[in-house]
Amino acid sequence: MKEVIFYGRGGQGAVIASRILAVAAFKEGRHVQAFPFFGVERRGAPVTAYTRIDDFKIRKRGPVTKGDYIVILDPTLLDMSEIVKHAKRDASVIINTNKEIKGSVSSGDVKVIAFDASMIAVNNSLGSQNAPIVNTTMLGVFSKITGEVAIDSVIDAISENISVKKDSNINAAREAYEKAKK
Amino acid sequence: MHRRVSCQSDQIRKREKIKRMADITKKVVTGNHAVSYGALLSRAEVIAAYPITPQTEVVEKLSEMVANGELRAKFINVESEHSAMAACIGASATGARAFTATSSQGLALMHELLHWATGARLPIVMANINRSMGPPWNIWSEQTDSLAQRDTGWLQFYCENNQEIIDTIIQAYRVSETVYLPAMVVLDAFYHSHTMEGVEIPNQSAIDAFLPQYNPIYKLDVNEPHTFGGLTSPEWYYELRYKIQSAMDKSIKVIKDTAREYEKITHRKYGLLEEYRTEDADMLIVAAGALSETVKEAVDLLRQKRKTRIGLLRIRTFRPFPKEDIKKILKNVEIVGVIDRNISFGNEGIFFQEIKSALCNEKIKPGIYGFIAGLGGRDVMVEDIIGVADILAKPGNKKDIVWVGAKI
C-alpha cells in the first residue's frame, strides 16, 4: 500500500488533490481511499488530506501516520522536523517552493524534491501571486516523480472532477509533469 | 448467511479484484454520496431532510439529483429534523417511498416521531451518520446516537464500507416494505461519510426488478378516507405492540432472504452478521461499523505473527438482534471481547450488554469482556485492537469494562 499525505492551507485544494489522485489511481484499476483530516476546515488554516492506493481492498482507516509520499502545497507550512515525523524512512517529500531546501532532513533516506508549482499555477491563471492554487500542478509533479499514476490518468481525473478552469488545470498539470525531474 | 472467510486473506482480496458484471458503473465516492446513490437506485419518491454535519452531503447530492431530473422525487425543505421525519411519515402514509438522513442531535430531535413511524408501520428508510452527542460540541464518530434509539422499533443496520452502504440502503427498503417497519442504515462520521472509496453502482434495471414500486395495502387517500393512528383502547393497543415484535422476529428471515436475492444480482452477500476467520478461533472480537475493518487488520496480523486463533464477529444487524446466530457462533469460543464505540452511562457498552443478555441462559458460554473505544472520533488503531487481544489472552481476573486508550 502507498500512503500519501497532502499538506496545504484551506482554499488551496489539498482535499481535492487527494481525491483527484484517488480517482486517477482507481482508473488504473487500483483500490483507493481519499479523505481529509477529519476537522473543521477554514480558508487559510492548515489542511491535511490523505490518499491510500493499493492493489488490494483497503481496510485501514483513519489518518496516515507515516506517508510514502508527502506533498506540500504551501511552503509556509514547511517545518521539516515536523514533516519528517510523518514520513516513512524512504519517503519522498515534494514541496512547492522557489527556494532551495535547507535544514535537517536526517531521518533515513527521505528524498526531498523542491518544485516551483506556484509559478506554473499563476501562469495558467490558477489563483493569484499571493494565493496560487497549486493542487493540480503538484499532481503533475507527483505523477512524474513517483510514477504511481500516469499523467494521462491524472488529467482524466482532473477533467472529470474539476469544472472551473478545467483547461488551465489540465495544462498546469501537464506542464509540471514535463518540467519535473525524476 | 454469514459471509464466511476461511482461507488466506490475500486470496480473498485477490478474488475481490475479479470483475463481475459488465453493466455496473464503478465510481469513487464518499460514504455520504454512497447513501445518495442508494436512495437514487431505490427510486425514493419523497426526500425531506435538514442539514447537519457530517450528513449534509447526502442531501446536497440528492437535491442535485432531483434538480437535474436524475431522480424523480419531491424534495421537501424543512426547518428541523422533527419536521423532516414528520414529512416522511406523511409521505410514506400515502404509499410513497420516503427517505431522509441525519446525525446525532438531529436524530435525537426526531425521537418522538421515530416511535410514530414504527407504530404507524411505515417503511421509511433513513441513513444516520454516527456522530457523538454534545456537549461538548463534537462532530466525530460515535454510535451512541443511533443506539439511544434502540427501543423505537426501527431496524438498524451498521455498515462497514461505502459499498455496503449503497447495498444496504437498497436492501433496507425491500426488508422494510416486506415487514412494514422503518429502517435505519448507519455509517460512521468521516471514516465513511467523508472518505472516498471505489464502489460498484448497481445497474438500475436490476435494482428495479429487485425492488418494485412500494404499494401498501392501506394508504392515506383523499378518495378513500380512513383514520390512521387514532385512539386505540387498552383492549387492542397491546396486541398491536405484539404485532410489531412479530414483524421484528419475521424480519430475521426476510433480511436473510433479501440478502440471498441481492447476491444474485450483485454477487455481494450480506446478512445479519459477518464472521471473519472464526472457524478455529478460540478468541473473538465483536464490533460494528467502520471499526470492524481495523479489527480485521489486527486479526490477520495476530494470526500471522503470533499464531493467535482470533476472529471477528461483526454485528451488521442490531435490530432485530440476531440472538440465535450469535449463540451458535459464541458457544465455540473461550473468550470474547466486545468493542463498543458507545456507552450507556451507569452501565456498559451497549453491544456488550446485548451480547451478554443473548447468552445468559446458555449452559456453555465464553467469558465476555467489554471495551469502550473511539468515543467522539478518537482513532482506534490496529495496535489498540492488539492491546484488547493482549488483555483477553492474559490469564486471571479481568476488569468488566476497559476504556481503550483513554487518558484516565
Coordinates of C-alpha atoms in Angstrom, one line a residue:
Chain A
M1 CA 0.0 0.0 0.0
K2 CA 1.2 3.5 -0.8
E3 CA 0.1 6.3 1.5
V4 CA 0.2 9.9 0.5
I5 CA -0.2 13.0 2.8
F6 CA -1.1 16.4 1.4
Y7 CA -0.4 19.5 3.4
G8 CA -1.9 22.8 2.3
R9 CA -4.0 25.7 3.5
G10 CA -7.8 25.9 3.3
G11 CA -8.6 27.1 -0.3
Q12 CA -5.5 25.6 -1.9
G13 CA -7.2 22.4 -2.9
A14 CA -5.4 19.8 -0.8
V15 CA -8.6 17.8 -0.3
I16 CA -9.4 18.0 -4.0
A17 CA -5.8 16.9 -4.8
S18 CA -6.2 13.8 -2.6
R19 CA -9.5 13.0 -4.3
I20 CA -8.2 13.5 -7.9
L21 CA -5.2 11.3 -7.1
A22 CA -7.5 8.6 -5.8
V23 CA -9.7 8.8 -8.9
A24 CA -6.6 8.7 -11.2
A25 CA -5.3 5.5 -9.5
F26 CA -8.8 4.0 -9.5
K27 CA -8.9 4.5 -13.2
E28 CA -5.8 2.3 -13.4
G29 CA -7.7 -0.5 -11.6
R30 CA -6.3 0.1 -8.2
H31 CA -8.1 0.2 -4.8
V32 CA -8.1 3.7 -3.4
Q33 CA -9.2 5.8 -0.4
A34 CA -9.1 9.6 0.0
F35 CA -10.2 11.7 2.9
P36 CA -9.4 14.9 4.6
F37 CA -8.1 15.2 8.2
F38 CA -11.4 15.0 10.0
G39 CA -11.7 18.5 11.2
V40 CA -13.5 21.7 10.5
E41 CA -11.8 23.3 7.5
R42 CA -11.4 27.1 7.2
R43 CA -9.9 29.2 4.5
G44 CA -6.2 29.8 5.2
A45 CA -5.9 27.4 8.0
P46 CA -3.6 24.4 7.6
V47 CA -5.4 21.4 5.9
T48 CA -4.2 17.8 5.7
A49 CA -5.6 15.3 3.3
Y50 CA -4.7 11.7 2.6
T51 CA -4.8 9.2 -0.2
R52 CA -4.2 5.5 0.1
I53 CA -3.5 3.4 -3.0
D54 CA -3.2 -0.4 -3.0
D55 CA -3.6 -3.5 -5.3
F56 CA -5.9 -5.0 -2.7
K57 CA -9.0 -3.8 -0.9
I58 CA -8.0 -1.2 1.7
R59 CA -9.3 -1.8 5.2
K60 CA -7.1 0.6 7.1
R61 CA -9.0 3.7 8.2
G62 CA -8.1 6.9 9.9
P63 CA -5.2 9.3 9.2
V64 CA -1.9 8.2 7.6
T65 CA 0.7 8.3 10.4
K66 CA 3.7 7.7 8.1
G67 CA 3.4 8.5 4.4
D68 CA 5.3 7.1 1.5
Y69 CA 4.8 10.4 -0.3
I70 CA 4.3 13.8 1.2
V71 CA 3.1 16.7 -0.9
I72 CA 3.4 20.2 0.5
L73 CA 1.3 22.7 -1.4
D74 CA 2.3 25.7 0.8
P75 CA 6.0 26.5 1.5
T76 CA 5.0 28.4 4.6
L77 CA 3.9 25.2 6.2
L78 CA 7.5 23.9 5.9
D79 CA 8.6 22.6 9.2
M80 CA 10.8 19.8 8.1
S81 CA 11.3 18.3 11.5
E82 CA 7.6 18.0 11.9
I83 CA 7.0 16.7 8.4
V84 CA 9.8 14.1 8.7
K85 CA 7.9 12.6 11.7
H86 CA 5.1 11.7 9.3
A87 CA 7.4 10.3 6.6
K88 CA 8.5 6.7 6.1
R89 CA 12.2 6.2 6.1
D90 CA 12.4 6.1 2.3
A91 CA 9.6 8.6 1.7
S92 CA 9.7 11.3 -1.0
V93 CA 8.7 14.8 0.1
I94 CA 7.5 17.1 -2.8
I95 CA 7.5 20.7 -1.8
N96 CA 6.1 23.7 -3.7
T97 CA 8.8 26.3 -3.3
N98 CA 11.1 28.5 -5.4
K99 CA 13.7 28.4 -2.7
E100 CA 16.4 25.9 -2.0
I101 CA 15.7 23.5 0.7
K102 CA 18.0 23.8 3.7
G103 CA 17.9 22.3 7.1
S104 CA 17.7 19.0 8.7
V105 CA 16.5 16.1 6.7
S106 CA 18.3 13.4 8.5
S107 CA 15.7 10.7 9.1
G108 CA 16.6 7.7 7.0
D109 CA 16.6 8.2 3.2
V110 CA 13.9 10.7 2.9
K111 CA 14.1 12.3 -0.5
V112 CA 13.2 16.0 -0.8
I113 CA 12.1 17.4 -4.1
A114 CA 11.6 21.2 -4.4
F115 CA 9.5 22.4 -7.3
D116 CA 8.1 25.8 -8.1
A117 CA 4.5 24.9 -8.7
S118 CA 3.2 28.4 -7.8
M119 CA 4.8 29.9 -10.9
I120 CA 3.2 27.3 -13.2
A121 CA -0.2 27.7 -11.5
V122 CA -0.2 31.5 -11.7
N123 CA 1.0 31.4 -15.4
N124 CA -2.1 29.2 -16.0
S125 CA -4.3 31.7 -14.2
L126 CA -4.9 29.4 -11.2
G127 CA -5.2 31.7 -8.3
S128 CA -3.1 34.8 -7.8
Q129 CA 0.6 35.5 -7.0
N130 CA -0.3 35.8 -3.3
A131 CA -2.7 32.8 -3.3
P132 CA -1.8 30.4 -6.1
I133 CA -3.9 27.2 -6.4
V134 CA -1.3 24.6 -7.0
N135 CA -3.1 21.3 -6.3
T136 CA -3.4 20.1 -9.9
T137 CA 0.1 21.4 -10.7
M138 CA 1.5 19.4 -7.8
L139 CA -0.3 16.3 -9.1
G140 CA 1.6 16.6 -12.4
V141 CA 4.9 16.7 -10.4
F142 CA 3.7 13.8 -8.3
S143 CA 3.0 11.7 -11.4
K144 CA 6.5 12.3 -12.8
I145 CA 8.4 11.9 -9.5
T146 CA 6.7 8.9 -8.1
G147 CA 5.4 7.0 -11.2
E148 CA 2.5 5.8 -9.0
V149 CA -0.1 7.1 -11.6
A150 CA 0.2 8.0 -15.2
I151 CA -0.1 11.7 -16.1
D152 CA -3.0 10.8 -18.5
S153 CA -4.9 9.2 -15.6
V154 CA -4.3 12.4 -13.6
I155 CA -5.6 14.5 -16.5
D156 CA -8.7 12.3 -17.0
A157 CA -9.4 12.6 -13.3
I158 CA -9.0 16.4 -13.4
S159 CA -11.3 16.8 -16.4
E160 CA -14.0 14.7 -14.6
N161 CA -13.8 16.4 -11.3
I162 CA -12.9 20.0 -11.9
S163 CA -15.4 22.1 -13.6
V164 CA -13.9 25.6 -13.1
K165 CA -10.9 26.4 -15.3
K166 CA -10.6 22.8 -16.4
D167 CA -8.2 23.5 -19.3
S168 CA -5.9 25.7 -17.1
N169 CA -5.8 22.9 -14.5
I170 CA -5.0 20.3 -17.2
N171 CA -2.3 22.5 -18.8
A172 CA -0.7 23.2 -15.4
A173 CA -0.6 19.5 -14.5
R174 CA 0.9 18.6 -17.9
E175 CA 3.4 21.4 -17.8
A176 CA 4.5 20.4 -14.3
Y177 CA 4.9 16.8 -15.4
E178 CA 7.1 17.8 -18.3
K179 CA 9.3 20.2 -16.2
A180 CA 9.7 18.0 -13.1
K181 CA 12.9 16.0 -13.0
K182 CA 12.7 12.4 -11.8
Chain B
M1 CA -25.9 -16.5 5.9
H2 CA -22.7 -15.2 7.3
R3 CA -20.0 -14.2 4.9
R4 CA -17.5 -16.9 5.8
V5 CA -13.9 -16.1 5.3
S6 CA -11.8 -19.1 5.8
C7 CA -8.7 -19.0 3.6
Q8 CA -5.8 -16.6 3.4
S9 CA -6.8 -13.0 3.3
D10 CA -4.6 -12.4 0.2
Q11 CA -6.6 -14.9 -1.8
I12 CA -9.8 -13.2 -0.7
R13 CA -8.5 -9.9 -1.6
K14 CA -7.4 -11.1 -5.0
R15 CA -10.8 -12.6 -5.6
E16 CA -12.4 -9.3 -5.0
K17 CA -10.4 -7.9 -7.9
I18 CA -12.2 -10.1 -10.3
K19 CA -14.7 -8.0 -12.3
R20 CA -18.2 -9.4 -12.0
M21 CA -20.9 -7.8 -14.1
A22 CA -20.4 -5.9 -17.3
D23 CA -23.2 -3.3 -16.8
I24 CA -22.2 -1.8 -13.5
T25 CA -20.6 1.6 -13.1
K26 CA -17.5 2.0 -11.0
K27 CA -17.1 5.2 -9.2
V28 CA -15.0 6.8 -6.4
V29 CA -17.5 8.2 -3.9
T30 CA -17.7 9.3 -0.3
G31 CA -19.9 7.4 2.2
N32 CA -22.3 10.3 2.1
H33 CA -22.7 10.0 -1.7
A34 CA -22.9 6.2 -1.4
V35 CA -26.1 6.9 0.7
S36 CA -27.4 9.3 -2.0
Y37 CA -26.8 6.7 -4.7
G38 CA -28.5 4.1 -2.6
A39 CA -31.6 6.3 -2.4
L40 CA -31.4 7.1 -6.1
L41 CA -31.3 3.5 -7.1
S42 CA -34.1 2.7 -4.7
R43 CA -36.1 5.4 -6.5
A44 CA -37.1 7.3 -3.3
E45 CA -40.1 9.4 -4.1
V46 CA -40.1 11.9 -1.3
I47 CA -37.0 13.2 0.4
A48 CA -37.2 15.5 3.4
A49 CA -34.1 16.4 5.4
Y50 CA -32.4 19.0 7.5
P51 CA -28.6 19.5 7.2
I52 CA -26.2 18.6 9.9
T53 CA -22.5 17.8 9.8
P54 CA -21.4 15.2 8.8
Q55 CA -24.6 14.3 6.9
T56 CA -25.0 17.4 4.8
E57 CA -23.5 16.0 1.6
V58 CA -26.1 13.2 1.5
V59 CA -28.9 15.6 0.9
E60 CA -26.9 18.0 -1.1
K61 CA -26.3 15.3 -3.7
L62 CA -29.9 14.1 -3.6
S63 CA -31.2 17.7 -4.1
E64 CA -28.8 17.9 -7.1
M65 CA -30.2 14.6 -8.4
V66 CA -33.7 15.8 -8.1
A67 CA -32.9 19.2 -9.6
N68 CA -31.3 17.7 -12.7
G69 CA -34.0 15.2 -13.2
E70 CA -31.9 12.1 -12.5
L71 CA -34.2 11.3 -9.6
R72 CA -38.0 11.8 -9.9
A73 CA -38.8 12.7 -6.4
K74 CA -40.3 15.5 -4.3
F75 CA -37.6 17.2 -2.3
I76 CA -39.1 18.9 0.8
N77 CA -37.1 21.6 2.6
V78 CA -38.0 21.6 6.3
E79 CA -37.0 23.7 9.3
S80 CA -35.9 20.8 11.6
E81 CA -35.3 17.1 11.8
H82 CA -38.5 16.7 13.7
S83 CA -40.3 18.1 10.6
A84 CA -38.2 16.0 8.3
M85 CA -39.4 12.9 9.9
A86 CA -43.0 14.2 10.1
A87 CA -42.8 14.8 6.3
C88 CA -41.5 11.3 5.7
I89 CA -44.3 9.9 7.8
G90 CA -46.9 11.8 5.9
A91 CA -45.4 10.8 2.6
S92 CA -45.0 7.2 3.5
A93 CA -48.6 7.0 4.7
T94 CA -49.7 7.9 1.2
G95 CA -47.7 5.0 -0.2
A96 CA -44.7 7.0 -1.3
R97 CA -41.2 5.7 -0.8
A98 CA -39.7 8.2 1.7
F99 CA -36.1 8.9 2.6
T100 CA -34.2 11.0 5.0
A101 CA -30.8 11.2 6.6
T102 CA -29.5 12.7 9.8
S103 CA -26.9 12.5 12.5
S104 CA -26.5 13.0 16.3
Q105 CA -28.6 15.8 17.7
G106 CA -30.8 15.7 14.6
L107 CA -31.6 12.1 15.3
A108 CA -32.3 12.9 18.9
L109 CA -34.7 15.6 17.8
M110 CA -36.6 13.0 15.7
H111 CA -37.0 10.7 18.7
E112 CA -40.8 11.2 19.2
L113 CA -41.5 10.6 15.6
L114 CA -39.3 7.5 15.3
H115 CA -41.9 5.8 17.6
W116 CA -44.6 7.2 15.4
A117 CA -43.2 5.8 12.2
T118 CA -42.9 2.3 13.8
G119 CA -46.4 2.4 15.3
A120 CA -47.9 3.5 12.0
R121 CA -45.9 0.7 10.4
L122 CA -44.3 2.9 7.8
P123 CA -41.3 1.6 5.9
I124 CA -39.3 4.8 5.9
V125 CA -35.6 4.3 5.3
M126 CA -33.2 6.8 7.0
A127 CA -29.4 7.0 6.9
N128 CA -27.9 8.0 10.2
I129 CA -24.3 9.0 10.2
N130 CA -23.0 8.1 13.7
R131 CA -21.8 11.2 15.4
S132 CA -21.3 11.9 19.1
M133 CA -23.8 13.8 21.1
G134 CA -22.9 17.2 22.6
P135 CA -21.9 18.9 24.7
P136 CA -19.0 19.4 24.3
W137 CA -19.6 20.0 20.6
N138 CA -18.0 17.2 18.7
I139 CA -18.8 16.2 15.1
W140 CA -16.9 12.9 15.0
S141 CA -17.9 9.2 15.0
E142 CA -19.7 7.5 17.9
Q143 CA -22.5 5.0 17.9
T144 CA -24.4 6.4 21.0
D145 CA -26.8 8.5 18.9
S146 CA -28.3 5.6 17.0
L147 CA -28.1 3.1 19.8
A148 CA -30.0 5.5 22.0
Q149 CA -32.9 4.9 19.5
R150 CA -32.8 1.2 20.2
D151 CA -36.3 0.9 21.6
T152 CA -38.1 2.9 18.9
G153 CA -38.8 -0.2 16.8
W154 CA -36.6 0.7 13.8
L155 CA -34.5 -1.9 12.1
Q156 CA -30.8 -0.9 12.4
F157 CA -28.1 -1.9 10.0
Y158 CA -24.4 -1.0 10.7
C159 CA -22.2 -0.7 7.6
E160 CA -18.5 -1.4 7.2
N161 CA -17.6 0.4 4.0
N162 CA -19.0 2.6 1.3
Q163 CA -20.0 -0.3 -1.0
E164 CA -22.0 -1.9 1.8
I165 CA -23.7 1.5 2.4
I166 CA -25.2 1.6 -1.1
D167 CA -26.1 -2.1 -1.0
T168 CA -27.7 -1.8 2.5
I169 CA -29.9 1.2 1.6
I170 CA -31.4 -0.7 -1.3
Q171 CA -31.9 -3.9 0.7
A172 CA -33.3 -1.9 3.7
Y173 CA -36.3 -0.7 1.5
R174 CA -37.1 -4.2 0.5
V175 CA -36.9 -5.6 4.0
S176 CA -38.9 -2.6 5.4
E177 CA -41.6 -2.8 2.8
T178 CA -42.0 -6.5 3.5
V179 CA -42.4 -6.3 7.3
Y180 CA -43.8 -2.8 7.4
L181 CA -41.2 -1.4 9.8
P182 CA -38.9 1.6 9.3
A183 CA -35.1 1.1 8.9
M184 CA -32.0 3.0 9.9
V185 CA -28.9 2.5 7.9
V186 CA -25.9 3.5 10.0
L187 CA -22.5 4.6 8.9
D188 CA -19.6 6.3 10.6
A189 CA -18.9 10.0 10.7
F190 CA -15.8 10.8 8.5
Y191 CA -14.5 7.2 8.4
H192 CA -17.3 6.7 5.9
S193 CA -19.1 10.0 5.4
H194 CA -16.1 12.0 4.1
T195 CA -13.9 9.1 2.9
M196 CA -13.8 8.3 -0.8
E197 CA -13.6 4.7 -1.9
G198 CA -14.2 2.9 -5.1
V199 CA -17.6 1.3 -5.4
E200 CA -19.8 -0.5 -7.9
I201 CA -23.0 1.3 -8.5
P202 CA -25.5 -1.5 -9.4
N203 CA -27.5 -1.4 -12.6
Q204 CA -30.8 0.4 -12.3
S205 CA -32.9 -2.1 -14.1
A206 CA -31.5 -4.9 -11.9
I207 CA -32.5 -2.9 -8.8
D208 CA -35.9 -2.1 -10.3
A209 CA -36.6 -5.8 -10.6
F210 CA -35.3 -6.4 -7.1
L211 CA -37.2 -3.5 -5.5
P212 CA -40.5 -3.0 -7.3
Q213 CA -42.7 0.0 -6.5
Y214 CA -44.0 0.3 -3.0
N215 CA -47.7 -0.5 -2.9
P216 CA -49.1 -0.8 0.6
I217 CA -52.4 -2.4 1.4
Y218 CA -53.6 0.7 3.3
K219 CA -52.7 4.2 2.4
L220 CA -53.8 7.7 3.0
D221 CA -56.0 8.5 0.1
V222 CA -58.4 11.5 -0.2
N223 CA -60.7 9.5 -2.3
E224 CA -61.0 6.7 0.2
P225 CA -60.7 8.3 3.7
H226 CA -59.7 6.3 6.7
T227 CA -58.3 7.2 10.1
F228 CA -54.7 6.3 10.8
G229 CA -53.1 6.0 14.2
G230 CA -56.3 7.1 16.0
L231 CA -57.1 6.4 19.6
T232 CA -56.8 2.7 20.5
S233 CA -58.0 1.5 23.8
P234 CA -56.1 -0.9 26.1
E235 CA -58.3 -3.7 24.6
W236 CA -56.2 -3.6 21.3
Y237 CA -53.1 -1.5 21.7
Y238 CA -51.4 -4.3 23.5
E239 CA -51.9 -6.7 20.5
L240 CA -50.6 -4.0 18.1
R241 CA -47.4 -4.0 20.1
Y242 CA -47.2 -7.8 19.8
K243 CA -47.5 -7.4 16.1
I244 CA -44.6 -5.1 15.9
Q245 CA -42.5 -7.6 17.8
S246 CA -43.7 -10.3 15.5
A247 CA -42.7 -8.2 12.5
M248 CA -39.2 -7.8 14.0
D249 CA -39.0 -11.5 14.5
K250 CA -40.1 -12.2 11.0
S251 CA -37.6 -9.7 9.7
I252 CA -34.7 -12.0 10.6
K253 CA -35.7 -14.4 7.8
V254 CA -36.6 -11.5 5.5
I255 CA -33.2 -10.0 5.9
K256 CA -31.6 -13.3 5.1
D257 CA -33.8 -14.0 2.1
T258 CA -33.3 -10.4 0.8
A259 CA -29.6 -10.8 1.1
R260 CA -29.8 -14.0 -1.0
E261 CA -31.8 -12.3 -3.7
Y262 CA -29.5 -9.3 -3.7
E263 CA -26.5 -11.6 -4.0
K264 CA -27.9 -12.9 -7.3
I265 CA -27.7 -9.5 -8.9
T266 CA -24.5 -8.1 -7.4
H267 CA -22.6 -11.2 -6.1
R268 CA -22.2 -9.4 -2.8
K269 CA -23.7 -11.1 0.2
Y270 CA -24.6 -9.6 3.5
G271 CA -26.6 -11.0 6.4
L272 CA -27.3 -10.3 10.0
L273 CA -23.7 -10.9 11.0
E274 CA -20.3 -11.3 9.4
E275 CA -17.9 -13.9 10.6
Y276 CA -14.2 -13.2 9.8
R277 CA -11.7 -16.1 10.4
T278 CA -13.9 -17.6 13.1
E279 CA -13.7 -21.3 12.1
D280 CA -11.0 -22.3 14.5
A281 CA -11.0 -19.2 16.7
D282 CA -10.9 -19.5 20.5
M283 CA -10.9 -15.7 20.9
L284 CA -13.4 -13.4 19.2
I285 CA -13.7 -9.7 19.0
V286 CA -17.2 -8.3 18.5
A287 CA -17.5 -5.0 16.7
A288 CA -19.7 -3.0 14.4
G289 CA -19.2 -0.2 11.8
A290 CA -16.0 1.1 10.3
L291 CA -14.1 -0.1 13.4
S292 CA -14.6 -3.7 12.3
E293 CA -12.2 -3.2 9.3
T294 CA -9.5 -2.2 11.7
V295 CA -10.2 -5.4 13.7
K296 CA -9.8 -7.5 10.5
E297 CA -6.4 -6.0 10.0
A298 CA -5.5 -6.8 13.6
V299 CA -6.9 -10.4 13.3
D300 CA -4.7 -11.0 10.2
L301 CA -1.7 -9.6 11.9
L302 CA -2.2 -11.6 15.2
R303 CA -2.8 -14.8 13.3
Q304 CA 0.3 -14.3 11.1
K305 CA 2.7 -13.1 13.7
R306 CA 1.6 -14.7 17.0
K307 CA -0.5 -17.6 15.7
T308 CA -3.3 -16.3 17.9
R309 CA -6.5 -18.1 17.0
I310 CA -8.6 -15.0 16.8
G311 CA -11.5 -13.9 14.7
L312 CA -14.1 -11.1 14.3
L313 CA -17.8 -11.3 14.7
R314 CA -19.3 -8.2 13.1
I315 CA -22.8 -7.1 14.1
R316 CA -24.4 -5.9 11.0
T317 CA -28.0 -6.0 12.2
F318 CA -28.5 -4.6 15.6
R319 CA -32.3 -4.6 15.4
P320 CA -33.6 -7.3 15.1
F321 CA -30.8 -8.6 17.3
P322 CA -29.7 -12.0 15.8
K323 CA -29.6 -13.8 19.1
E324 CA -29.8 -17.4 17.8
D325 CA -26.9 -16.9 15.3
I326 CA -24.8 -15.2 17.9
K327 CA -25.3 -18.1 20.4
K328 CA -24.3 -20.6 17.8
I329 CA -21.1 -18.7 17.0
L330 CA -20.1 -17.8 20.5
K331 CA -20.6 -21.3 22.0
N332 CA -17.5 -22.5 20.3
V333 CA -15.1 -19.9 21.7
E334 CA -13.4 -19.4 25.0
I335 CA -13.2 -15.7 25.3
V336 CA -14.9 -12.7 23.7
G337 CA -14.1 -9.0 23.7
V338 CA -16.8 -6.7 22.7
I339 CA -15.6 -3.3 21.4
D340 CA -18.2 -0.5 21.8
R341 CA -17.8 2.9 20.2
N342 CA -20.7 3.9 22.5
I343 CA -21.6 4.0 26.2
S344 CA -24.7 3.6 28.3
F345 CA -23.7 5.7 31.2
G346 CA -24.0 4.0 34.5
N347 CA -23.7 0.6 32.9
E348 CA -21.6 -0.5 30.0
G349 CA -21.1 -0.5 26.2
I350 CA -24.4 -1.3 24.5
F351 CA -23.3 -4.1 22.2
F352 CA -21.6 -5.7 25.3
Q353 CA -24.9 -5.7 27.2
E354 CA -26.8 -7.1 24.3
I355 CA -24.3 -9.9 23.7
K356 CA -24.3 -10.9 27.3
S357 CA -28.1 -10.9 27.6
A358 CA -28.3 -13.1 24.5
L359 CA -26.1 -15.7 26.2
C360 CA -27.4 -15.5 29.7
N361 CA -29.3 -18.8 29.7
E362 CA -26.7 -20.8 27.8
K363 CA -25.1 -23.6 29.7
I364 CA -21.8 -23.3 27.8
K365 CA -20.7 -19.8 27.2
P366 CA -17.4 -17.9 26.8
G367 CA -16.0 -15.3 29.1
I368 CA -17.2 -11.9 27.8
Y369 CA -15.5 -8.6 28.4
G370 CA -16.4 -5.1 27.4
F371 CA -14.1 -2.5 25.8
I372 CA -15.1 1.1 25.2
A373 CA -13.1 2.7 22.4
G374 CA -13.0 5.6 20.0
L375 CA -15.7 7.8 21.5
G376 CA -16.1 11.2 19.8
G377 CA -14.0 10.1 16.9
R378 CA -10.8 9.0 18.7
D379 CA -8.9 6.9 16.2
V380 CA -8.9 3.2 17.0
M381 CA -5.7 1.8 15.5
V382 CA -4.6 -1.8 14.8
E383 CA -2.3 -1.5 17.9
D384 CA -5.4 -0.7 20.1
I385 CA -7.1 -3.9 18.9
I386 CA -3.9 -5.9 19.6
G387 CA -4.0 -4.4 23.1
V388 CA -7.5 -5.7 23.5
A389 CA -6.4 -9.2 22.4
D390 CA -3.5 -9.0 24.9
I391 CA -5.9 -8.2 27.8
L392 CA -8.1 -11.1 26.7
A393 CA -5.2 -13.5 26.4
K394 CA -3.8 -12.7 29.9
P395 CA -4.9 -15.3 32.4
G396 CA -6.6 -14.2 35.7
N397 CA -9.2 -11.8 36.7
K398 CA -10.1 -9.0 34.3
K399 CA -11.9 -5.8 34.6
D400 CA -15.5 -6.0 33.4
I401 CA -15.0 -2.9 31.3
V402 CA -11.9 -1.3 29.9
W403 CA -11.6 2.2 28.3
V404 CA -9.1 1.6 25.5
G405 CA -6.6 4.4 25.1
A406 CA -8.4 6.8 27.5
K407 CA -6.2 9.4 29.3
I408 CA -7.6 8.4 32.7

